[in-house]
Amino acid sequence: RVLLSILLSILLLSILLLDVCQALSVGPTATVRVRALSPLSVRSAAAAVRVRAPSPRLSILERPDTPLFCLNVCLRIKKACREVFLECIRQNQKGTLSSEPLAVTYAYGEDETTPDTWHFFEQYVGREGFEAHTQTPHFAAWEAFAASDPFSAPPEVKFFVEDSASTVCSGAAAVRAVLAAGDWTKLFCLDVEMAVKPEAREGFLEALRADQSGALSSEPLAVSYLFGEDNERPNVFHMFEAYSGGREGFAQHAKTPHYAKWAEFKGTEPFAAPAKVGYYVVDLDGHQERLQTG
């Protein structure tokens, strides 16, 4: 009886081994060869499983070749809520950049002149990317915080789609080199809203596209320059600009021939209301950037 049990066990084990071998498409006596991985393959494999660190990319290192769905956001926070707000936002940024495949940029910074006023710039692959963002646990945590009455004024959230997928300026190369070396840097950023008179729309677009083209191709301190029309308000346009070198980067932009032409157009009174401009600084950590890109 004992011998019969042993024989049955051996038979069952053989059948199981045969099933496994068939599933792996190898014979029971096949020799398994393990190919040595090159250093590049090792890095690629590590990058595939590495969790990205929460550092904003601002489309500097990589971006899709189609226009992105964007948000410019301004939040005014009660002073007593500042630390809780910052922790919540850090977690939201971390979750967005580490777990959302359609999220491209999540960056924020405090207003240059008004304490506890914060500007955000976000980019997603299509509106569906943003909708997916709103279904995440980290966004739910943000919604819970927002429901706790932390704001000193109503939030301003502006949705727009980029006018063009060409938004990375020539100055991004220097920033890319800094980040590749594992260093850190700061970007001086602008959040701009412009309401244009309907009759001035075409001239406005021509002038702004010309200024953008100049920034893209010829400014060593310009990093990102993009704009798009508001999703709900016709002839209202939003901009995001980023410069290295602090405010000096933007000052250099204002001295260029293409900006002079843009300024000349602005002198024709094309706006239906005064432009709204917010200035803020975004930190970029090169060590985290290397973790993101492998």
PDB file of C-alpha atoms in Angstrom:
ATOM      1  CA  ARG A   1       0.000   0.000   0.000  1.00  0.00           C
ATOM      2  CA  VAL A   2       2.840   2.341   0.894  1.00  0.00           C
ATOM      3  CA  LEU A   3       4.607   1.476  -2.373  1.00  0.00           C
ATOM      4  CA  LEU A   4       1.410   2.152  -4.324  1.00  0.00           C
ATOM      5  CA  SER A   5       1.085   5.600  -2.704  1.00  0.00           C
ATOM      6  CA  ILE A   6       4.671   6.403  -3.644  1.00  0.00           C
ATOM      7  CA  LEU A   7       4.118   5.341  -7.236  1.00  0.00           C
ATOM      8  CA  LEU A   8       0.936   7.448  -7.490  1.00  0.00           C
ATOM      9  CA  SER A   9       2.795  10.481  -6.093  1.00  0.00           C
ATOM     10  CA  ILE A  10       5.581  10.036  -8.658  1.00  0.00           C
ATOM     11  CA  LEU A  11       3.008   9.757 -11.458  1.00  0.00           C
ATOM     12  CA  LEU A  12       1.174  12.919 -10.372  1.00  0.00           C
ATOM     13  CA  LEU A  13       4.473  14.806 -10.069  1.00  0.00           C
ATOM     14  CA  SER A  14       5.475  13.708 -13.599  1.00  0.00           C
ATOM     15  CA  ILE A  15       2.157  14.885 -15.042  1.00  0.00           C
ATOM     16  CA  LEU A  16       2.531  18.246 -13.271  1.00  0.00           C
ATOM     17  CA  LEU A  17       6.092  18.645 -14.543  1.00  0.00           C
ATOM     18  CA  LEU A  18       4.967  17.851 -18.100  1.00  0.00           C
ATOM     19  CA  ASP A  19       2.219  20.505 -17.903  1.00  0.00           C
ATOM     20  CA  VAL A  20       4.660  23.120 -16.697  1.00  0.00           C
ATOM     21  CA  CYS A  21       7.128  22.312 -19.462  1.00  0.00           C
ATOM     22  CA  GLN A  22       4.444  22.557 -22.119  1.00  0.00           C
ATOM     23  CA  ALA A  23       3.304  25.907 -20.750  1.00  0.00           C
ATOM     24  CA  LEU A  24       6.859  27.154 -21.008  1.00  0.00           C
ATOM     25  CA  SER A  25       7.172  25.673 -24.515  1.00  0.00           C
ATOM     26  CA  VAL A  26      10.255  23.620 -23.569  1.00  0.00           C
ATOM     27  CA  GLY A  27      10.722  19.886 -23.473  1.00  0.00           C
ATOM     28  CA  PRO A  28      11.242  18.105 -20.162  1.00  0.00           C
ATOM     29  CA  THR A  29      14.902  17.570 -21.030  1.00  0.00           C
ATOM     30  CA  ALA A  30      15.493  20.971 -22.717  1.00  0.00           C
ATOM     31  CA  THR A  31      18.556  22.951 -21.691  1.00  0.00           C
ATOM     32  CA  VAL A  32      17.688  26.419 -20.402  1.00  0.00           C
ATOM     33  CA  ARG A  33      20.180  29.062 -21.530  1.00  0.00           C
ATOM     34  CA  VAL A  34      20.340  32.389 -19.692  1.00  0.00           C
ATOM     35  CA  ARG A  35      21.596  35.233 -21.881  1.00  0.00           C
ATOM     36  CA  ALA A  36      23.777  37.756 -20.087  1.00  0.00           C
ATOM     37  CA  LEU A  37      22.207  41.222 -20.075  1.00  0.00           C
ATOM     38  CA  SER A  38      24.145  44.190 -21.346  1.00  0.00           C
ATOM     39  CA  PRO A  39      24.467  47.226 -19.036  1.00  0.00           C
ATOM     40  CA  LEU A  40      21.947  49.062 -21.227  1.00  0.00           C
ATOM     41  CA  SER A  41      19.462  46.200 -20.874  1.00  0.00           C
ATOM     42  CA  VAL A  42      19.926  46.239 -17.105  1.00  0.00           C
ATOM     43  CA  ARG A  43      19.254  49.973 -16.996  1.00  0.00           C
ATOM     44  CA  SER A  44      16.193  49.570 -19.213  1.00  0.00           C
ATOM     45  CA  ALA A  45      14.823  46.779 -17.064  1.00  0.00           C
ATOM     46  CA  ALA A  46      15.418  48.798 -13.915  1.00  0.00           C
ATOM     47  CA  ALA A  47      13.714  51.809 -15.460  1.00  0.00           C
ATOM     48  CA  ALA A  48      10.682  49.708 -16.308  1.00  0.00           C
ATOM     49  CA  VAL A  49      10.037  48.863 -12.644  1.00  0.00           C
ATOM     50  CA  ARG A  50      11.386  51.979 -10.941  1.00  0.00           C
ATOM     51  CA  VAL A  51       8.842  54.267  -9.333  1.00  0.00           C
ATOM     52  CA  ARG A  52       9.301  57.798 -10.603  1.00  0.00           C
ATOM     53  CA  ALA A  53      10.218  60.436  -8.059  1.00  0.00           C
ATOM     54  CA  PRO A  54       7.963  63.471  -7.619  1.00  0.00           C
ATOM     55  CA  SER A  55       9.878  66.063  -9.602  1.00  0.00           C
ATOM     56  CA  PRO A  56       8.050  68.183 -12.225  1.00  0.00           C
ATOM     57  CA  ARG A  57       9.293  67.612 -15.755  1.00  0.00           C
ATOM     58  CA  LEU A  58       7.689  70.573 -17.536  1.00  0.00           C
ATOM     59  CA  SER A  59       8.042  68.651 -20.819  1.00  0.00           C
ATOM     60  CA  ILE A  60      11.771  69.458 -20.796  1.00  0.00           C
ATOM     61  CA  LEU A  61      13.119  65.945 -21.182  1.00  0.00           C
ATOM     62  CA  GLU A  62      10.331  64.395 -23.191  1.00  0.00           C
ATOM     63  CA  ARG A  63       6.842  65.179 -24.464  1.00  0.00           C
ATOM     64  CA  PRO A  64       4.334  63.746 -26.947  1.00  0.00           C
ATOM     65  CA  ASP A  65       4.286  65.188 -30.459  1.00  0.00           C
ATOM     66  CA  THR A  66       0.641  66.251 -30.187  1.00  0.00           C
ATOM     67  CA  PRO A  67      -0.780  69.255 -28.263  1.00  0.00           C
ATOM     68  CA  LEU A  68      -1.483  68.541 -24.605  1.00  0.00           C
ATOM     69  CA  PHE A  69      -4.455  69.266 -22.361  1.00  0.00           C
ATOM     70  CA  CYS A  70      -3.277  71.908 -19.876  1.00  0.00           C
ATOM     71  CA  LEU A  71      -4.301  73.587 -16.639  1.00  0.00           C
ATOM     72  CA  ASN A  72      -3.210  76.893 -15.150  1.00  0.00           C
ATOM     73  CA  VAL A  73      -4.404  77.005 -11.538  1.00  0.00           C
ATOM     74  CA  CYS A  74      -4.187  79.704  -8.871  1.00  0.00           C
ATOM     75  CA  LEU A  75      -4.926  78.840  -5.235  1.00  0.00           C
ATOM     76  CA  ARG A  76      -4.979  81.269  -2.306  1.00  0.00           C
ATOM     77  CA  ILE A  77      -4.472  79.407   0.952  1.00  0.00           C
ATOM     78  CA  LYS A  78      -5.270  80.517   4.506  1.00  0.00           C
ATOM     79  CA  LYS A  79      -2.060  80.948   6.427  1.00  0.00           C
ATOM     80  CA  ALA A  80      -3.147  78.484   9.111  1.00  0.00           C
ATOM     81  CA  CYS A  81      -3.603  75.780   6.441  1.00  0.00           C
ATOM     82  CA  ARG A  82      -0.243  76.281   4.725  1.00  0.00           C
ATOM     83  CA  GLU A  83       1.673  73.240   6.038  1.00  0.00           C
ATOM     84  CA  VAL A  84      -1.229  70.825   5.571  1.00  0.00           C
ATOM     85  CA  PHE A  85      -1.732  72.221   2.064  1.00  0.00           C
ATOM     86  CA  LEU A  86       1.919  71.706   1.140  1.00  0.00           C
ATOM     87  CA  GLU A  87       1.962  68.126   2.380  1.00  0.00           C
ATOM     88  CA  CYS A  88      -1.241  67.346   0.494  1.00  0.00           C
ATOM     89  CA  ILE A  89       0.113  68.883  -2.708  1.00  0.00           C
ATOM     90  CA  ARG A  90       3.415  67.021  -2.434  1.00  0.00           C
ATOM     91  CA  GLN A  91       1.540  63.751  -2.161  1.00  0.00           C
ATOM     92  CA  ASN A  92      -0.729  64.683  -5.066  1.00  0.00           C
ATOM     93  CA  GLN A  93       2.291  65.531  -7.212  1.00  0.00           C
ATOM     94  CA  LYS A  94       4.065  62.329  -6.189  1.00  0.00           C
ATOM     95  CA  GLY A  95       1.048  60.171  -7.015  1.00  0.00           C
ATOM     96  CA  THR A  96       0.445  61.969 -10.309  1.00  0.00           C
ATOM     97  CA  LEU A  97       3.984  61.584 -11.628  1.00  0.00           C
ATOM     98  CA  SER A  98       4.595  58.086 -10.292  1.00  0.00           C
ATOM     99  CA  SER A  99       1.370  56.317 -11.205  1.00  0.00           C
ATOM    100  CA  GLU A 100      -0.467  58.120 -14.032  1.00  0.00           C
ATOM    101  CA  PRO A 101       0.643  57.128 -17.553  1.00  0.00           C
ATOM    102  CA  LEU A 102      -1.220  60.050 -19.154  1.00  0.00           C
ATOM    103  CA  ALA A 103       0.212  62.725 -16.848  1.00  0.00           C
ATOM    104  CA  VAL A 104       3.049  64.766 -18.397  1.00  0.00           C
ATOM    105  CA  THR A 105       3.665  67.712 -16.053  1.00  0.00           C
ATOM    106  CA  TYR A 106       2.689  68.652 -12.511  1.00  0.00           C
ATOM    107  CA  ALA A 107       4.514  71.767 -11.296  1.00  0.00           C
ATOM    108  CA  TYR A 108       3.758  74.430  -8.728  1.00  0.00           C
ATOM    109  CA  GLY A 109       5.318  77.376  -6.937  1.00  0.00           C
ATOM    110  CA  GLU A 110       4.454  80.252  -4.639  1.00  0.00           C
ATOM    111  CA  ASP A 111       3.671  83.638  -6.128  1.00  0.00           C
ATOM    112  CA  GLU A 112       6.707  85.913  -6.293  1.00  0.00           C
ATOM    113  CA  THR A 113       5.057  88.785  -4.426  1.00  0.00           C
ATOM    114  CA  THR A 114       1.961  87.416  -2.643  1.00  0.00           C
ATOM    115  CA  PRO A 115       2.567  84.881   0.169  1.00  0.00           C
ATOM    116  CA  ASP A 116       0.247  81.860   0.331  1.00  0.00           C
ATOM    117  CA  THR A 117      -0.795  82.329  -3.292  1.00  0.00           C
ATOM    118  CA  TRP A 118       0.222  79.292  -5.351  1.00  0.00           C
ATOM    119  CA  HIS A 119       0.345  78.753  -9.100  1.00  0.00           C
ATOM    120  CA  PHE A 120       0.092  75.310 -10.715  1.00  0.00           C
ATOM    121  CA  PHE A 121       0.784  74.109 -14.228  1.00  0.00           C
ATOM    122  CA  GLU A 122      -0.373  70.644 -15.275  1.00  0.00           C
ATOM    123  CA  GLN A 123      -0.320  68.772 -18.593  1.00  0.00           C
ATOM    124  CA  TYR A 124      -2.067  65.554 -19.610  1.00  0.00           C
ATOM    125  CA  VAL A 125      -2.412  63.521 -22.782  1.00  0.00           C
ATOM    126  CA  GLY A 126      -5.941  64.591 -23.713  1.00  0.00           C
ATOM    127  CA  ARG A 127      -8.830  65.489 -21.442  1.00  0.00           C
ATOM    128  CA  GLU A 128      -9.095  61.776 -20.702  1.00  0.00           C
ATOM    129  CA  GLY A 129      -5.702  62.041 -19.008  1.00  0.00           C
ATOM    130  CA  PHE A 130      -7.025  64.695 -16.654  1.00  0.00           C
ATOM    131  CA  GLU A 131     -10.252  62.743 -16.076  1.00  0.00           C
ATOM    132  CA  ALA A 132      -8.170  59.706 -15.125  1.00  0.00           C
ATOM    133  CA  HIS A 133      -6.241  61.948 -12.713  1.00  0.00           C
ATOM    134  CA  THR A 134      -9.486  62.875 -10.943  1.00  0.00           C
ATOM    135  CA  GLN A 135     -10.254  59.200 -10.283  1.00  0.00           C
ATOM    136  CA  THR A 136      -7.047  58.506  -8.330  1.00  0.00           C
ATOM    137  CA  PRO A 137      -6.649  58.094  -4.549  1.00  0.00           C
ATOM    138  CA  HIS A 138      -4.245  61.040  -4.337  1.00  0.00           C
ATOM    139  CA  PHE A 139      -6.760  63.316  -6.046  1.00  0.00           C
ATOM    140  CA  ALA A 140      -9.441  62.088  -3.648  1.00  0.00           C
ATOM    141  CA  ALA A 141      -7.159  63.105  -0.768  1.00  0.00           C
ATOM    142  CA  TRP A 142      -6.810  66.543  -2.374  1.00  0.00           C
ATOM    143  CA  GLU A 143     -10.596  66.834  -2.713  1.00  0.00           C
ATOM    144  CA  ALA A 144     -10.976  66.015   0.978  1.00  0.00           C
ATOM    145  CA  PHE A 145      -8.506  68.758   1.847  1.00  0.00           C
ATOM    146  CA  ALA A 146     -10.248  71.239  -0.484  1.00  0.00           C
ATOM    147  CA  ALA A 147     -13.525  70.523   1.320  1.00  0.00           C
ATOM    148  CA  SER A 148     -12.010  71.585   4.664  1.00  0.00           C
ATOM    149  CA  ASP A 149     -12.367  75.322   3.845  1.00  0.00           C
ATOM    150  CA  PRO A 150      -8.620  76.050   3.348  1.00  0.00           C
ATOM    151  CA  PHE A 151      -8.987  78.818   0.739  1.00  0.00           C
ATOM    152  CA  SER A 152      -8.977  82.558   1.372  1.00  0.00           C
ATOM    153  CA  ALA A 153     -10.522  83.108  -2.097  1.00  0.00           C
ATOM    154  CA  PRO A 154     -12.204  80.819  -4.639  1.00  0.00           C
ATOM    155  CA  PRO A 155      -9.774  78.650  -6.644  1.00  0.00           C
ATOM    156  CA  GLU A 156      -9.081  79.681 -10.238  1.00  0.00           C
ATOM    157  CA  VAL A 157      -8.821  76.697 -12.592  1.00  0.00           C
ATOM    158  CA  LYS A 158      -8.306  77.345 -16.317  1.00  0.00           C
ATOM    159  CA  PHE A 159      -8.369  74.573 -18.932  1.00  0.00           C
ATOM    160  CA  PHE A 160      -6.850  74.886 -22.389  1.00  0.00           C
ATOM    161  CA  VAL A 161      -5.236  72.864 -25.161  1.00  0.00           C
ATOM    162  CA  GLU A 162      -1.846  73.911 -26.504  1.00  0.00           C
ATOM    163  CA  ASP A 163      -1.877  75.850 -29.767  1.00  0.00           C
ATOM    164  CA  SER A 164       1.151  73.833 -30.879  1.00  0.00           C
ATOM    165  CA  ALA A 165       3.130  70.779 -29.785  1.00  0.00           C
ATOM    166  CA  SER A 166       6.354  72.777 -30.331  1.00  0.00           C
ATOM    167  CA  THR A 167       6.862  74.261 -26.874  1.00  0.00           C
ATOM    168  CA  VAL A 168      10.382  73.299 -25.751  1.00  0.00           C
ATOM    169  CA  CYS A 169      12.798  76.179 -26.288  1.00  0.00           C
ATOM    170  CA  SER A 170      16.475  76.023 -27.207  1.00  0.00           C
ATOM    171  CA  GLY A 171      17.429  76.946 -23.638  1.00  0.00           C
ATOM    172  CA  ALA A 172      16.044  73.621 -22.415  1.00  0.00           C
ATOM    173  CA  ALA A 173      19.256  71.897 -23.530  1.00  0.00           C
ATOM    174  CA  ALA A 174      21.289  73.641 -20.829  1.00  0.00           C
ATOM    175  CA  VAL A 175      18.712  72.731 -18.183  1.00  0.00           C
ATOM    176  CA  ARG A 176      18.722  69.154 -19.445  1.00  0.00           C
ATOM    177  CA  ALA A 177      22.510  69.021 -19.003  1.00  0.00           C
ATOM    178  CA  VAL A 178      22.266  70.300 -15.425  1.00  0.00           C
ATOM    179  CA  LEU A 179      19.655  67.709 -14.550  1.00  0.00           C
ATOM    180  CA  ALA A 180      21.589  64.914 -16.288  1.00  0.00           C
ATOM    181  CA  ALA A 181      24.552  65.723 -14.042  1.00  0.00           C
ATOM    182  CA  GLY A 182      22.329  65.155 -11.013  1.00  0.00           C
ATOM    183  CA  ASP A 183      22.280  68.813 -10.020  1.00  0.00           C
ATOM    184  CA  TRP A 184      19.245  70.977  -9.307  1.00  0.00           C
ATOM    185  CA  THR A 185      18.019  74.266 -10.705  1.00  0.00           C
ATOM    186  CA  LYS A 186      15.105  76.698 -10.557  1.00  0.00           C
ATOM    187  CA  LEU A 187      12.831  77.959 -13.316  1.00  0.00           C
ATOM    188  CA  PHE A 188      11.165  81.360 -13.330  1.00  0.00           C
ATOM    189  CA  CYS A 189       7.605  80.805 -14.569  1.00  0.00           C
ATOM    190  CA  LEU A 190       4.680  82.895 -15.787  1.00  0.00           C
ATOM    191  CA  ASP A 191       0.951  82.187 -15.547  1.00  0.00           C
ATOM    192  CA  VAL A 192      -0.756  84.563 -18.025  1.00  0.00           C
ATOM    193  CA  GLU A 193      -4.382  85.155 -19.023  1.00  0.00           C
ATOM    194  CA  MET A 194      -5.327  87.419 -21.935  1.00  0.00           C
ATOM    195  CA  ALA A 195      -8.822  88.306 -23.146  1.00  0.00           C
ATOM    196  CA  VAL A 196      -8.661  89.357 -26.797  1.00  0.00           C
ATOM    197  CA  LYS A 197     -11.139  91.476 -28.747  1.00  0.00           C
ATOM    198  CA  PRO A 198     -12.801  89.309 -31.432  1.00  0.00           C
ATOM    199  CA  GLU A 199     -11.681  91.625 -34.223  1.00  0.00           C
ATOM    200  CA  ALA A 200      -8.066  91.398 -32.998  1.00  0.00           C
ATOM    201  CA  ARG A 201      -7.984  87.594 -32.765  1.00  0.00           C
ATOM    202  CA  GLU A 202      -6.090  86.804 -35.979  1.00  0.00           C
ATOM    203  CA  GLY A 203      -3.511  89.538 -35.465  1.00  0.00           C
ATOM    204  CA  PHE A 204      -3.068  88.367 -31.862  1.00  0.00           C
ATOM    205  CA  LEU A 205      -2.414  84.763 -32.896  1.00  0.00           C
ATOM    206  CA  GLU A 206       0.045  85.796 -35.593  1.00  0.00           C
ATOM    207  CA  ALA A 207       1.992  88.044 -33.222  1.00  0.00           C
ATOM    208  CA  LEU A 208       2.053  85.550 -30.363  1.00  0.00           C
ATOM    209  CA  ARG A 209       3.099  82.648 -32.576  1.00  0.00           C
ATOM    210  CA  ALA A 210       5.956  84.764 -33.920  1.00  0.00           C
ATOM    211  CA  ASP A 211       7.112  85.563 -30.378  1.00  0.00           C
ATOM    212  CA  GLN A 212       6.866  81.874 -29.467  1.00  0.00           C
ATOM    213  CA  SER A 213       8.879  80.866 -32.548  1.00  0.00           C
ATOM    214  CA  GLY A 214      11.648  83.270 -31.607  1.00  0.00           C
ATOM    215  CA  ALA A 215      11.762  81.999 -28.042  1.00  0.00           C
ATOM    216  CA  LEU A 216      11.853  78.390 -29.222  1.00  0.00           C
ATOM    217  CA  SER A 217      14.788  78.870 -31.551  1.00  0.00           C
ATOM    218  CA  SER A 218      17.031  81.642 -30.302  1.00  0.00           C
ATOM    219  CA  GLU A 219      16.884  82.304 -26.560  1.00  0.00           C
ATOM    220  CA  PRO A 220      19.515  80.559 -24.398  1.00  0.00           C
ATOM    221  CA  LEU A 221      17.526  81.112 -21.184  1.00  0.00           C
ATOM    222  CA  ALA A 222      14.040  80.289 -22.508  1.00  0.00           C
ATOM    223  CA  VAL A 223      12.966  76.770 -21.531  1.00  0.00           C
ATOM    224  CA  SER A 224       9.238  76.453 -22.278  1.00  0.00           C
ATOM    225  CA  TYR A 225       6.730  78.708 -24.052  1.00  0.00           C
ATOM    226  CA  LEU A 226       3.167  77.635 -24.784  1.00  0.00           C
ATOM    227  CA  PHE A 227      -0.340  79.013 -24.994  1.00  0.00           C
ATOM    228  CA  GLY A 228      -3.862  77.951 -25.875  1.00  0.00           C
ATOM    229  CA  GLU A 229      -7.452  79.134 -25.921  1.00  0.00           C
ATOM    230  CA  ASP A 230      -9.691  78.647 -22.899  1.00  0.00           C
ATOM    231  CA  ASN A 231     -11.920  75.583 -23.240  1.00  0.00           C
ATOM    232  CA  GLU A 232     -15.083  77.488 -22.330  1.00  0.00           C
ATOM    233  CA  ARG A 233     -14.452  81.184 -23.022  1.00  0.00           C
ATOM    234  CA  PRO A 234     -13.806  82.126 -26.664  1.00  0.00           C
ATOM    235  CA  ASN A 235     -10.968  84.604 -27.274  1.00  0.00           C
ATOM    236  CA  VAL A 236      -9.525  84.093 -23.780  1.00  0.00           C
ATOM    237  CA  PHE A 237      -5.999  82.674 -23.961  1.00  0.00           C
ATOM    238  CA  HIS A 238      -3.708  81.206 -21.320  1.00  0.00           C
ATOM    239  CA  MET A 239       0.079  81.048 -21.380  1.00  0.00           C
ATOM    240  CA  PHE A 240       2.805  79.217 -19.535  1.00  0.00           C
ATOM    241  CA  GLU A 241       6.411  80.362 -19.849  1.00  0.00           C
ATOM    242  CA  ALA A 242       9.529  79.080 -18.074  1.00  0.00           C
ATOM    243  CA  TYR A 243      13.030  80.591 -18.027  1.00  0.00           C
ATOM    244  CA  SER A 244      16.299  79.566 -16.417  1.00  0.00           C
ATOM    245  CA  GLY A 245      18.513  82.158 -14.775  1.00  0.00           C
ATOM    246  CA  GLY A 246      15.725  83.541 -12.581  1.00  0.00           C
ATOM    247  CA  ARG A 247      13.890  86.697 -13.530  1.00  0.00           C
ATOM    248  CA  GLU A 248      16.913  87.608 -15.674  1.00  0.00           C
ATOM    249  CA  GLY A 249      15.868  84.912 -18.140  1.00  0.00           C
ATOM    250  CA  PHE A 250      12.540  86.632 -18.674  1.00  0.00           C
ATOM    251  CA  ALA A 251      14.254  90.038 -18.816  1.00  0.00           C
ATOM    252  CA  GLN A 252      16.453  88.761 -21.650  1.00  0.00           C
ATOM    253  CA  HIS A 253      13.345  87.542 -23.481  1.00  0.00           C
ATOM    254  CA  ALA A 254      11.893  91.059 -23.249  1.00  0.00           C
ATOM    255  CA  LYS A 255      14.977  92.441 -25.060  1.00  0.00           C
ATOM    256  CA  THR A 256      14.656  90.260 -28.180  1.00  0.00           C
ATOM    257  CA  PRO A 257      13.509  91.471 -31.625  1.00  0.00           C
ATOM    258  CA  HIS A 258      10.573  89.029 -31.654  1.00  0.00           C
ATOM    259  CA  TYR A 259       9.368  90.309 -28.295  1.00  0.00           C
ATOM    260  CA  ALA A 260       9.669  93.874 -29.592  1.00  0.00           C
ATOM    261  CA  LYS A 261       7.225  92.978 -32.359  1.00  0.00           C
ATOM    262  CA  TRP A 262       4.902  91.386 -29.819  1.00  0.00           C
ATOM    263  CA  ALA A 263       5.099  94.507 -27.656  1.00  0.00           C
ATOM    264  CA  GLU A 264       4.324  96.614 -30.724  1.00  0.00           C
ATOM    265  CA  PHE A 265       1.188  94.560 -31.321  1.00  0.00           C
ATOM    266  CA  LYS A 266       0.140  94.943 -27.682  1.00  0.00           C
ATOM    267  CA  GLY A 267       0.315  98.690 -28.211  1.00  0.00           C
ATOM    268  CA  THR A 268      -2.594  98.454 -30.685  1.00  0.00           C
ATOM    269  CA  GLU A 269      -4.991  97.821 -27.757  1.00  0.00           C
ATOM    270  CA  PRO A 270      -6.103  94.328 -28.799  1.00  0.00           C
ATOM    271  CA  PHE A 271      -7.279  93.248 -25.324  1.00  0.00           C
ATOM    272  CA  ALA A 272     -10.826  93.306 -23.989  1.00  0.00           C
ATOM    273  CA  ALA A 273      -9.494  93.430 -20.409  1.00  0.00           C
ATOM    274  CA  PRO A 274      -6.099  93.926 -18.739  1.00  0.00           C
ATOM    275  CA  ALA A 275      -3.874  90.838 -18.879  1.00  0.00           C
ATOM    276  CA  LYS A 276      -3.470  88.848 -15.649  1.00  0.00           C
ATOM    277  CA  VAL A 277       0.087  87.718 -14.917  1.00  0.00           C
ATOM    278  CA  GLY A 278       1.436  85.647 -12.034  1.00  0.00           C
ATOM    279  CA  TYR A 279       5.151  85.000 -11.454  1.00  0.00           C
ATOM    280  CA  TYR A 280       6.492  81.993  -9.547  1.00  0.00           C
ATOM    281  CA  VAL A 281       9.512  79.685  -9.243  1.00  0.00           C
ATOM    282  CA  VAL A 282       9.582  75.912  -9.781  1.00  0.00           C
ATOM    283  CA  ASP A 283      12.383  73.708  -8.422  1.00  0.00           C
ATOM    284  CA  LEU A 284      13.849  70.939 -10.590  1.00  0.00           C
ATOM    285  CA  ASP A 285      15.920  68.183  -8.973  1.00  0.00           C
ATOM    286  CA  GLY A 286      18.359  66.482 -11.335  1.00  0.00           C
ATOM    287  CA  HIS A 287      18.691  63.363  -9.169  1.00  0.00           C
ATOM    288  CA  GLN A 288      14.920  62.845  -9.317  1.00  0.00           C
ATOM    289  CA  GLU A 289      14.878  63.563 -13.045  1.00  0.00           C
ATOM    290  CA  ARG A 290      17.387  60.756 -13.607  1.00  0.00           C
ATOM    291  CA  LEU A 291      15.172  58.388 -11.619  1.00  0.00           C
ATOM    292  CA  GLN A 292      12.227  59.338 -13.816  1.00  0.00           C
ATOM    293  CA  THR A 293      13.980  58.798 -17.144  1.00  0.00           C
ATOM    294  CA  GLY A 294      16.185  55.851 -16.242  1.00  0.00           C
TER     295      GLY A 294
END
